[in-house]
Amino acid sequence: MTEKNKIIKLYKEKIQELLKFNKAYFEKDNPIISDFEFDELKKELFQLVKKYPFLKKIKNLDGLIGSKPSSKFEKIKHSKSMLSLGNAFDKEDMLDFKKKIKNFLNTTSEIELSSEPKIDGISASLRYENGKLIYGLSRGDGIFGENITDNLITIDQIPKKLIDAPQILEIRGEVYIGKKDFEKLQDQFANPRNAAGGSLRQKDSKETAKIPLKFFAYGCGEINPQIFKSQTDLLEKLKLWGFSINPYCRVVNSMDDIETNHKNIESLRSSLDYDVDGIVYKVNNFNFQERLGSTSNSPRWAIAYKFSSVKAITKVQNIVIQVGRTGALTPVAKVQPVTVGGVVVSNATLHNEDEILRKDVRVGDTVIIQRAGDVIPQILSIDKSKRSHLSEKFIFPKKCPCGFETIKEYNELTKKTDAVRRCPEKGFDCKYIAKEKLKHLVSKEAFNIEGLGKKVIDNFWNLKLVKFPSNIFSLDYKKISNLDGWGNTSINNLKNSIKKSSTISLDKFIFALGIRHIGQENAKILANYFIKSKKFLELLTLSKRKKILINLKSLDGMGDTQIKSIDTFFSNKKNIDVLEKLVKYLKIKDHKTLNEKSLFSGKTIMFTGGFEKMSRSEAKSLAEENGAKILSSITKKLNYLIIGNSKPTKNKIEKAKELKIHLMTEKEWYGLLNR
Ligand code: IVH
């Protein structure tokens, strides 16, 4: 290679590196290098161009660098959380969504839905007070957003003043870049969505202003006084106020309507100037929306019905085994990088041992991969005609890479052996599980440690800086400061965010432990039961544990699987040791019931029989909103048994009477709730 070619090669490599870092920053919002390292790389590139001007012709650096935004935006709490949406992938999922809504609302009538294209951009929330735009926030973690007002006001389609608006009005919508406009930016970003995200997070709004961002309004946060009766009502008014509303929004009623609408928009998709990845269906009536409420992550009144996925052909370069946090061994195909729907894919899941056996995927195979929404890409089929006669069947290992023999569990419920092979419940004894547990612990929904993402955990793990959760709270910063890319600023940032995260709510703490079968919802149920961390930590003591586990059984949502899993977790000596060491660094806040002074705070409730005016799910969710814990069996701990008019269980009433539990009729229950 000539000297000139060597320089070109080096230059191209450095640019690739920079693009990778940019992507990690914008796409995952998780910088994989420090600001210092980033600046060094920038400097190097500039010096190269200065010394060898011919490089300018290879690739101009303008616009490529200098674009890294600062992550230090002021954080503001959303007055109403910005939730995400559940997904539907086919007609069945949609029928299920409709059925659940009707059951919850206790009705057999068709429910009117507002249908809106799901724009693949970045969501933002705008707060107007007395008609004046006060600030605009990014979604952030859904609870706290970043104050990106200066950047949002560069968008023409965001009105700065509204006439005749309610005193408080929060409008939510999607910021996006048109496909045509994106063409000019494609060197810097993988797809229009990342470009919109990156531009919105520029520290210098003059940079944002150069990018033609657009905005579709689709919803609301806090409104006072509430003047809208339905989603269509809201959209119409938004249009009058000067917001841009997607022209394909309409109202649908039946499943046939939904399917026709879906096909229509899907066929228009490629001709639209913005990326649409599905259709959002929302219960139109606001009163119904209010009643339906939400689960911990998403509203019950809306769903995203995704379009069919995008496919691509590639080659399997290797098959590796990944061990998940719960010990599941997942075969993953490392494929020749290929662009699928605007995203470069180099990994595809093969699900489990049975799946890989069934499909007989081999290294070297030509395969069709599919990517649907945010789901991990998967291998759809293999072109066996292209297979080499030398290829060998993949033998699924019987041992976890850590060395333990693996197992396939027997499922008592389905009476079938699980398709997933697992490293048995060794917890931190398996180093692969241990590392995944750490990643889970620092994740957004758990300790939410900013600047300590999966990549950093991998790095610290390899350098033996972290092994157990407590190590995160007692990091050897001296060692870290000797590492490439860790300057004073990044170390101080890390110190601060770890310190901030060491104060944690009880439900997040429980979730962070990564106990199998204890997700966010169950962690909340448990926190609501224990209230104080001291009570929760009694699970560490064998004599107390058995009794607690029996009591947990009566909690609605805690089945045998969950109880067994909690027992297994706390029966593991290493887990106990890890936990005891961890809590020393933490301040775990008592669980706050939604309304401390509410009707049923601290009380337990059980329902029997059907209700006339509301479904069981609505009754439960109302009770929980009013601070109650819902039990599923009658024990001395029960405070109220609410008896529905339709077929209440006699035995339960008898038993409750014996235990002198307060009985309440359906009518009294409505009376209490002012219904
Ligand atoms: S409604 C409670 N409507 O999709 C959730 N979302 O995962 C309210 N999106 O974060 C969202 N178009 O960024 C809604 N017409 C639309 C939308 C839309 C795009 C995005 C939004 C949200 C994500 C849901």
XYZ file of C-alpha atoms and ligand atoms in Angstrom:
699
model
C 0.000 0.000 0.000
C 1.315 3.459 -0.880
C 1.845 6.012 1.881
C -1.091 8.058 0.555
C -3.399 5.055 0.602
C -2.330 4.268 4.147
C -3.300 7.775 5.229
C -6.643 7.516 3.455
C -7.291 4.191 5.153
C -6.467 5.629 8.567
C -8.655 8.674 7.907
C -11.598 6.520 6.865
C -11.189 4.306 9.918
C -11.168 7.305 12.252
C -14.290 8.682 10.591
C -16.012 5.335 10.994
C -15.044 5.379 14.670
C -16.455 8.856 15.073
C -19.699 7.883 13.352
C -19.972 4.882 15.661
C -19.582 7.075 18.741
C -22.022 9.617 17.359
C -24.498 6.817 16.771
C -24.111 5.380 20.261
C -24.689 8.825 21.644
C -27.690 9.757 19.534
C -29.312 6.392 19.058
C -28.882 4.877 22.454
C -28.345 8.071 24.362
C -25.503 6.233 25.978
C -22.040 7.578 25.109
C -19.483 4.798 24.880
C -16.566 7.151 25.258
C -15.958 10.183 27.392
C -16.153 13.769 26.160
C -12.390 13.906 26.430
C -11.869 10.919 24.174
C -14.358 12.315 21.710
C -12.527 15.640 21.585
C -9.204 13.886 21.069
C -10.611 11.984 18.130
C -11.958 15.201 16.652
C -8.586 16.879 17.089
C -6.799 13.997 15.387
C -9.118 14.180 12.395
C -8.664 17.938 12.021
C -4.893 17.584 12.265
C -4.913 14.899 9.592
C -6.892 17.112 7.196
C -4.643 20.067 7.940
C -1.548 18.029 7.159
C -3.011 16.192 4.154
C -5.520 18.536 2.450
C -6.333 15.868 -0.187
C -8.368 14.133 2.547
C -11.001 16.861 2.218
C -11.979 15.346 -1.103
C -12.386 11.919 0.465
C -14.785 13.247 3.077
C -15.400 16.769 4.283
C -15.399 17.062 8.047
C -17.863 19.970 8.078
C -21.108 18.918 9.641
C -19.607 15.622 10.661
C -18.098 16.859 13.854
C -18.704 19.682 16.154
C -22.211 18.298 16.297
C -21.933 16.420 19.531
C -24.464 17.950 21.885
C -24.008 18.252 25.576
C -26.133 15.983 27.713
C -26.518 18.590 30.391
C -30.044 19.823 29.878
C -32.086 20.869 32.870
C -34.412 18.076 33.974
C -38.081 18.887 34.621
C -40.708 16.499 35.935
C -43.560 15.808 33.532
C -46.817 16.792 35.206
C -48.262 13.593 33.709
C -45.820 10.780 32.908
C -45.040 10.191 29.253
C -45.764 6.512 28.902
C -44.969 4.269 25.979
C -47.405 2.135 24.019
C -48.103 -1.579 23.990
C -47.709 -3.240 20.574
C -50.040 -5.284 18.409
C -48.612 -7.239 15.501
C -51.693 -8.873 14.003
C -55.496 -9.023 13.979
C -55.497 -11.363 16.977
C -53.594 -8.827 19.090
C -56.025 -6.100 18.061
C -59.060 -8.242 18.891
C -57.474 -8.939 22.248
C -56.940 -5.202 22.851
C -60.579 -4.452 22.021
C -61.830 -7.314 24.171
C -59.836 -6.192 27.199
C -61.201 -2.661 26.876
C -64.788 -3.863 26.658
C -64.281 -6.173 29.637
C -62.747 -3.405 31.699
C -65.530 -0.981 30.845
C -68.062 -3.748 31.321
C -69.753 -3.135 28.003
C -70.600 -5.085 24.863
C -70.976 -2.029 22.605
C -68.345 -1.170 20.013
C -65.820 1.335 21.298
C -64.936 4.193 18.985
C -61.205 4.415 18.294
C -59.129 7.289 16.993
C -56.683 5.972 14.389
C -53.451 7.894 13.835
C -50.304 7.030 11.882
C -47.463 6.303 14.291
C -44.712 8.674 13.231
C -41.255 7.305 13.873
C -39.686 10.389 15.393
C -38.976 11.785 18.842
C -41.741 12.757 21.221
C -41.900 16.121 22.942
C -44.219 17.801 25.407
C -45.059 21.511 25.195
C -46.427 23.408 28.174
C -48.587 26.475 27.568
C -49.781 28.664 30.416
C -52.435 31.251 29.622
C -51.805 30.584 25.947
C -48.061 31.217 26.108
C -45.444 28.543 25.456
C -43.588 28.217 28.763
C -41.298 25.287 28.046
C -40.878 22.171 25.966
C -39.495 18.865 27.212
C -38.111 15.713 25.681
C -39.606 12.434 26.869
C -36.500 11.589 28.937
C -37.274 8.588 31.097
C -40.999 9.323 30.893
C -41.059 10.872 34.368
C -38.415 13.560 33.982
C -37.871 15.218 30.637
C -35.082 17.501 29.473
C -35.744 21.153 28.962
C -35.139 21.536 25.216
C -37.317 24.638 24.765
C -34.666 26.605 22.841
C -34.420 23.841 20.285
C -38.138 23.200 20.039
C -38.946 26.834 19.315
C -36.830 26.641 16.175
C -39.606 24.445 14.733
C -42.068 26.480 12.665
C -44.904 24.041 13.249
C -44.846 24.683 16.988
C -47.066 27.702 17.796
C -45.614 29.985 20.444
C -48.960 31.534 21.384
C -52.483 30.120 21.474
C -55.705 32.056 21.536
C -58.486 30.984 23.930
C -56.510 28.103 25.397
C -57.164 26.593 28.846
C -55.014 28.135 31.548
C -52.749 25.090 31.601
C -52.364 23.111 28.442
C -49.723 20.523 27.647
C -49.540 19.326 24.066
C -47.616 16.248 23.084
C -46.459 15.248 19.666
C -43.718 13.890 17.471
C -40.725 15.805 16.164
C -39.447 14.394 12.874
C -37.363 15.072 9.793
C -38.825 14.611 6.331
C -37.269 11.784 4.300
C -36.116 14.248 1.614
C -34.501 16.562 4.126
C -32.800 13.582 5.712
C -30.916 12.800 2.499
C -28.604 15.723 3.268
C -27.871 14.332 6.715
C -27.424 10.669 5.981
C -23.688 10.703 6.443
C -24.122 11.607 10.075
C -27.075 9.511 11.179
C -28.350 6.015 10.576
C -31.961 7.088 9.986
C -34.290 10.116 10.163
C -35.339 9.274 13.718
C -31.792 9.488 15.035
C -31.238 12.659 13.090
C -34.302 14.239 14.741
C -33.164 13.044 18.181
C -29.624 14.291 17.669
C -30.752 17.679 16.403
C -33.153 18.152 19.288
C -30.415 17.521 21.822
C -27.971 20.060 20.408
C -26.742 22.375 23.090
C -26.535 25.172 20.554
C -30.006 25.918 19.226
C -28.462 27.690 16.230
C -27.316 24.236 15.121
C -30.844 22.874 15.594
C -32.308 25.750 13.598
C -30.269 24.657 10.578
C -32.123 21.351 10.528
C -35.625 21.353 9.069
C -37.450 19.687 11.950
C -41.222 19.268 11.807
C -43.879 18.514 14.394
C -47.155 16.571 14.425
C -49.304 17.110 17.531
C -51.213 14.008 18.701
C -52.077 14.241 22.378
C -52.074 16.063 25.656
C -50.644 16.006 29.157
C -52.072 18.207 31.915
C -55.066 20.342 30.921
C -56.817 22.706 33.294
C -59.687 23.305 32.922
C -60.401 20.221 30.802
C -62.422 21.316 27.798
C -62.127 18.250 25.587
C -64.495 15.322 25.497
C -62.628 13.140 23.072
C -59.452 12.676 21.069
C -61.179 13.920 17.879
C -62.316 16.961 19.820
C -58.723 17.623 20.874
C -57.268 17.111 17.383
C -59.790 19.492 15.831
C -59.002 22.214 18.337
C -55.266 21.660 17.898
C -55.701 22.285 14.187
C -57.496 25.562 14.913
C -54.668 26.624 17.190
C -52.263 26.172 14.308
C -50.712 22.803 15.127
C -50.039 20.397 12.339
C -52.199 17.267 12.638
C -51.479 14.209 10.558
C -53.923 14.221 7.622
C -54.577 10.475 7.934
C -56.159 10.616 11.397
C -59.703 9.245 11.457
C -62.229 7.436 13.629
C -62.762 3.677 13.306
C -65.295 1.384 14.929
C -65.240 -2.237 13.865
C -62.394 -4.690 13.360
C -63.102 -4.589 9.603
C -62.614 -0.839 9.705
C -59.322 -1.318 11.489
C -58.025 -3.847 8.965
C -59.022 -1.755 5.927
C -57.505 1.334 7.465
C -54.306 -0.559 8.282
C -53.910 -1.792 4.687
C -54.649 1.674 3.286
C -52.022 3.444 5.320
C -49.496 0.650 4.824
C -49.873 0.993 1.062
C -49.330 4.758 1.316
C -46.335 4.338 3.575
C -43.538 4.546 1.009
C -45.055 7.632 -0.627
C -45.175 9.620 2.625
C -42.347 12.026 3.379
C -41.973 10.748 6.942
C -41.377 7.317 8.465
C -44.495 5.625 9.808
C -44.008 2.330 11.624
C -47.609 1.488 12.446
C -50.918 2.961 13.508
C -51.833 4.128 16.988
C -55.375 3.277 18.034
C -56.763 5.255 20.969
C -60.111 4.976 22.730
C -61.744 8.166 21.488
C -63.843 9.055 24.523
C -61.777 10.850 27.229
C -64.071 9.677 29.985
C -63.368 6.069 28.981
C -59.633 6.839 28.770
C -59.738 8.173 32.314
C -61.510 5.071 33.577
C -59.156 2.717 31.767
C -56.041 4.375 33.206
C -52.671 2.705 32.686
C -50.409 -0.098 33.828
C -46.873 0.819 34.935
C -45.617 1.391 31.381
C -48.472 2.025 29.032
C -52.057 3.235 28.909
C -54.805 0.619 28.674
C -56.646 2.872 26.229
C -54.125 2.896 23.390
C -52.033 0.488 21.334
C -49.564 0.664 18.456
C -50.548 -1.731 15.667
C -47.245 -2.210 13.880
C -46.825 -2.720 10.156
C -45.401 -5.965 8.932
C -41.702 -6.175 9.358
C -38.841 -5.530 7.012
C -36.649 -8.337 5.753
C -33.139 -8.749 4.317
C -30.816 -11.504 3.107
C -27.455 -12.070 4.760
C -24.998 -14.770 5.846
C -24.451 -16.370 9.250
C -20.826 -15.793 10.229
C -20.973 -17.431 13.640
C -23.377 -18.748 16.254
C -22.686 -17.770 19.843
C -24.445 -18.526 23.106
C -25.571 -15.599 25.238
C -26.519 -16.070 28.857
C -29.311 -13.838 30.085
C -29.948 -12.419 33.535
C -32.228 -15.303 34.436
C -29.764 -17.891 33.143
C -31.476 -18.545 29.806
C -29.036 -19.660 27.114
C -29.922 -17.889 23.873
C -28.236 -18.806 20.613
C -27.438 -15.682 18.628
C -26.413 -15.621 14.982
C -23.680 -13.152 14.189
C -24.532 -12.151 10.641
C -22.774 -10.168 7.961
C -23.891 -6.603 8.729
C -26.875 -5.671 6.585
C -29.292 -2.713 6.572
C -32.841 -3.685 7.469
C -35.321 -0.822 7.395
C -32.663 1.817 7.947
C -30.856 0.059 10.777
C -27.634 -1.938 10.460
C -28.177 -5.416 11.846
C -25.313 -7.732 12.775
C -27.018 -10.005 15.336
C -30.161 -12.080 15.020
C -31.695 -14.163 17.749
C -32.271 -17.876 17.284
C -34.484 -17.948 20.394
C -33.632 -21.261 22.038
C -32.263 -24.757 21.597
C -35.469 -26.203 20.092
C -35.711 -23.402 17.562
C -32.148 -23.827 16.323
C -32.674 -27.594 16.065
C -35.940 -27.148 14.201
C -34.540 -24.653 11.742
C -31.142 -26.368 11.544
C -29.318 -23.038 11.180
C -25.601 -23.489 10.514
C -22.579 -21.241 10.339
C -22.142 -20.157 6.713
C -25.869 -20.365 5.891
C -27.584 -17.748 3.728
C -30.602 -16.570 5.680
C -33.521 -14.162 5.537
C -33.670 -11.975 8.615
C -36.581 -9.893 9.796
C -36.811 -6.853 12.001
C -40.185 -5.820 13.407
C -40.393 -2.625 15.403
C -37.983 -2.504 18.321
C -37.918 -6.287 18.595
C -34.552 -8.064 18.235
C -34.080 -9.185 14.612
C -34.741 -12.857 13.989
C -33.906 -15.477 11.379
C -36.977 -16.254 9.302
C -35.713 -18.889 6.919
C -32.625 -20.485 5.424
C -31.761 -20.869 1.767
C -30.507 -24.459 1.963
C -29.686 -24.491 -1.771
C -26.816 -22.145 -0.997
C -25.453 -24.329 1.814
C -21.945 -25.730 1.443
C -21.694 -29.525 1.646
C -18.977 -28.978 4.243
C -21.275 -27.190 6.676
C -21.814 -28.828 10.053
C -24.868 -29.060 12.252
C -24.734 -26.704 15.216
C -24.423 -28.614 18.460
C -26.103 -26.798 21.304
C -23.840 -26.929 24.374
C -25.172 -28.745 27.411
C -23.056 -26.589 29.678
C -23.295 -22.907 30.386
C -20.128 -21.098 29.264
C -19.447 -20.662 33.002
C -19.058 -24.425 33.308
C -22.271 -25.370 35.135
C -24.448 -28.134 33.711
C -27.636 -26.619 32.309
C -31.245 -27.703 32.768
C -34.563 -27.531 30.994
C -37.322 -26.822 33.453
C -40.616 -28.651 33.660
C -43.582 -26.319 33.633
C -46.276 -27.512 36.050
C -48.901 -25.360 34.377
C -48.423 -26.422 30.757
C -47.157 -29.897 31.729
C -44.364 -29.432 29.208
C -40.609 -29.222 29.363
C -39.388 -25.709 28.686
C -37.772 -25.044 25.296
C -35.217 -22.809 27.002
C -32.027 -24.297 28.397
C -30.841 -22.548 31.540
C -27.864 -22.245 33.761
C -29.567 -23.320 37.000
C -30.322 -20.773 39.709
C -26.703 -20.045 40.572
C -27.163 -16.307 40.561
C -23.865 -14.544 41.086
C -21.984 -17.852 41.001
C -22.334 -17.843 37.228
C -20.190 -14.992 35.993
C -22.308 -14.565 32.871
C -25.518 -14.191 34.859
C -23.719 -11.938 37.333
C -22.680 -9.519 34.605
C -26.212 -9.391 33.187
C -27.573 -8.787 36.674
C -25.323 -5.753 36.985
C -26.575 -4.415 33.664
C -30.132 -4.878 34.853
C -29.343 -3.174 38.133
C -28.049 0.012 36.499
C -30.825 0.144 33.892
C -33.324 2.991 33.551
C -36.191 1.180 35.287
C -33.967 0.136 38.209
C -31.158 2.267 39.703
C -31.066 4.402 36.555
C -27.378 5.262 36.795
C -26.627 7.804 34.121
C -23.339 7.264 32.309
C -23.117 3.661 33.494
C -24.696 1.814 30.606
C -24.227 -1.745 29.388
C -21.024 -0.921 27.521
C -19.382 0.628 30.575
C -20.421 -2.339 32.722
C -18.834 -4.664 30.140
C -15.685 -2.609 30.231
C -15.511 -2.361 34.043
C -16.307 -6.058 34.325
C -13.466 -7.042 32.012
C -11.115 -4.862 34.042
C -12.382 -6.533 37.239
C -13.608 -3.201 38.594
C -17.073 -4.582 39.266
C -18.250 -8.058 40.140
C -21.094 -7.529 42.580
C -23.677 -4.718 42.902
C -21.973 -3.189 45.934
C -18.820 -2.648 43.825
C -20.743 -0.086 41.786
C -21.152 2.044 44.892
C -17.529 1.702 45.945
C -15.726 2.101 42.631
C -11.986 2.543 42.573
C -11.976 5.920 40.842
C -8.205 6.075 40.963
C -7.986 3.030 38.728
C -10.690 4.430 36.494
C -8.828 7.707 36.091
C -5.955 5.730 34.554
C -8.234 4.308 31.911
C -8.373 5.723 28.427
C -11.206 8.184 27.991
C -11.896 8.813 31.669
C -11.025 12.409 32.438
C -11.919 14.423 35.524
C -15.256 15.587 34.145
C -16.509 12.165 33.220
C -15.378 10.723 36.556
C -17.128 13.486 38.474
C -20.267 12.967 36.435
C -20.193 9.263 37.172
C -19.593 9.861 40.887
C -22.544 12.243 41.012
C -24.954 10.022 39.184
C -24.039 7.013 41.346
C -24.499 9.101 44.448
C -27.864 10.321 43.190
C -28.991 6.797 42.384
C -28.059 5.440 45.788
C -31.315 6.895 47.072
C -33.954 4.649 45.600
C -37.631 3.843 46.025
C -38.485 0.428 47.444
C -40.247 -0.815 44.294
C -37.307 0.115 42.064
C -34.911 -1.493 44.522
C -36.915 -4.741 44.486
C -37.082 -4.657 40.695
C -33.338 -3.955 40.493
C -32.530 -7.203 42.320
C -33.580 -9.050 39.180
C -35.500 -11.783 40.974
C -36.926 -14.016 38.276
C -40.647 -13.424 37.619
C -40.570 -10.171 39.589
C -41.000 -7.466 36.976
C -41.953 -3.838 37.522
C -45.616 -4.578 38.276
C -44.837 -7.291 40.817
C -42.115 -5.171 42.394
C -44.764 -2.500 42.969
C -47.165 -5.019 44.508
C -44.402 -6.161 46.851
C -43.363 -2.613 47.751
C -46.989 -1.795 48.461
C -47.092 -4.769 50.795
C -43.822 -4.222 52.659
C -43.862 -0.385 52.598
C -40.533 -0.257 54.497
C -37.267 -1.715 53.222
C -36.602 -3.069 56.711
C -39.706 -5.224 56.398
C -38.709 -6.375 52.926
C -35.238 -7.270 54.125
C -36.749 -9.616 56.714
C -36.878 -12.021 53.772
C -33.154 -12.474 54.380
C -33.880 -14.272 57.652
C -34.976 -17.855 57.145
C -37.329 -18.030 60.125
C -39.182 -14.880 59.034
C -39.079 -15.714 55.355
C -41.352 -18.744 55.524
C -44.058 -16.755 57.260
C -43.779 -13.807 54.900
C -44.013 -16.089 51.874
C -47.251 -17.561 53.179
C -48.664 -14.060 53.625
C -47.545 -13.000 50.156
C -49.677 -15.772 48.716
C -52.793 -13.837 49.550
C -51.640 -10.820 47.509
C -53.374 -10.459 44.191
C -50.742 -10.924 41.467
C -48.452 -13.158 43.533
C -48.850 -16.717 42.285
C -46.922 -19.889 43.134
C -44.329 -19.108 40.459
C -43.496 -15.727 41.981
C -43.443 -17.008 45.563
C -41.202 -19.925 44.603
C -38.879 -17.597 42.777
C -38.606 -15.224 45.756
C -37.902 -18.218 47.988
C -35.197 -19.519 45.636
C -33.603 -16.083 45.447
C -33.407 -15.611 49.204
C -32.331 -19.210 49.825
C -29.130 -18.548 47.909
C -26.318 -17.643 50.351
C -24.444 -15.616 47.784
C -27.543 -13.528 47.056
C -27.902 -12.802 50.762
C -24.289 -11.789 51.028
C -24.559 -9.595 47.915
C -27.711 -7.937 49.231
C -26.352 -7.286 52.698
C -23.289 -5.615 51.230
C -25.351 -3.592 48.769
C -27.867 -2.106 51.180
C -25.066 -0.587 53.250
C -24.528 1.935 50.464
C -28.175 2.754 49.906
C -30.973 4.851 51.221
C -34.127 2.979 50.341
C -37.174 5.199 50.586
C -40.385 3.869 52.079
C -42.978 3.028 49.485
C -45.512 5.782 48.976
C -49.005 4.641 48.168
C -50.547 6.786 45.470
C -52.572 8.824 47.882
C -51.325 8.675 51.406
C -54.490 10.138 52.752
C -56.753 8.284 50.396
C -59.745 6.205 51.196
C -58.118 2.818 51.574
C -54.481 3.659 52.261
C -52.909 0.822 54.176
C -56.088 -1.264 53.893
C -56.609 -4.615 52.232
C -59.567 -5.400 50.017
C -60.967 -8.475 48.372
C -63.786 -8.758 45.864
C -66.284 -11.543 45.400
C -69.033 -11.847 42.780
C -69.613 -9.769 39.680
C -70.416 -6.060 39.726
C -73.167 -4.349 37.805
C -71.573 -1.025 37.011
C -67.945 -1.961 36.587
C -65.713 -4.847 35.666
C -63.522 -6.610 38.219
C -60.424 -5.050 36.632
C -61.843 -1.541 36.968
C -62.864 -2.201 40.578
C -59.349 -3.429 41.345
C -57.650 -0.538 39.652
C -59.925 1.963 41.472
C -59.167 0.319 44.806
C -55.439 0.471 44.099
C -55.663 4.107 43.063
C -57.227 4.720 46.441
C -54.327 3.113 48.247
C -55.670 -0.414 48.826
C -53.804 -3.696 48.602
C -55.852 -6.338 46.840
C -55.853 -9.798 48.385
C -56.864 -12.966 46.598
C -57.838 -15.043 49.648
C -59.499 -14.424 52.979
C -57.106 -14.138 55.888
C -57.120 -12.289 59.191
C -55.249 -9.521 57.408
C -58.212 -8.688 55.191
C -60.002 -5.426 56.054
C -62.882 -5.351 53.575
C -64.729 -7.930 51.545
C -66.728 -6.196 48.817
C -69.668 -8.312 47.727
C -70.849 -7.898 44.132
C -74.532 -8.453 43.325
C -73.902 -11.225 40.830
C -73.080 -14.673 42.258
C -70.822 -13.871 45.213
C -69.158 -16.965 46.765
C -71.072 -18.003 49.879
C -68.080 -19.700 51.493
C -66.049 -16.558 51.283
C -68.759 -14.482 52.919
C -69.132 -17.072 55.702
C -65.406 -17.180 56.329
C -65.185 -13.381 56.332
C -68.020 -13.189 58.845
C -66.232 -15.697 61.083
C -63.087 -13.573 61.004
C -65.160 -10.447 61.684
C -64.053 -8.810 58.442
C -65.886 -5.685 57.350
C -68.388 -6.652 54.629
C -69.487 -4.118 52.053
C -72.218 -4.391 49.430
C -71.760 -3.321 45.862
C -73.942 -0.281 46.528
C -71.930 0.783 49.583
C -68.757 0.431 47.518
C -70.084 2.796 44.818
C -71.216 5.153 47.547
C -67.740 5.291 49.034
C -66.232 6.042 45.646
C -68.862 8.689 44.956
C -70.015 6.877 41.841
S -49.793 8.399 21.714
C -49.283 7.148 26.198
N -49.911 8.946 19.197
O -45.048 6.451 19.700
C -48.555 7.128 24.934
N -47.820 8.262 20.075
O -44.441 4.156 22.028
C -49.011 8.237 24.101
N -46.005 8.230 18.475
O -43.580 7.814 22.553
C -48.478 8.134 22.771
N -47.175 8.902 16.745
O -43.259 9.012 20.384
C -49.119 8.538 20.210
N -50.186 9.488 16.978
C -49.400 9.106 17.983
C -48.026 8.832 17.796
C -47.269 8.410 18.892
C -45.985 8.538 17.172
C -44.848 7.755 19.257
C -44.565 8.560 20.494
C -44.603 7.591 21.644
C -44.455 6.287 20.940
C -45.200 5.207 21.682
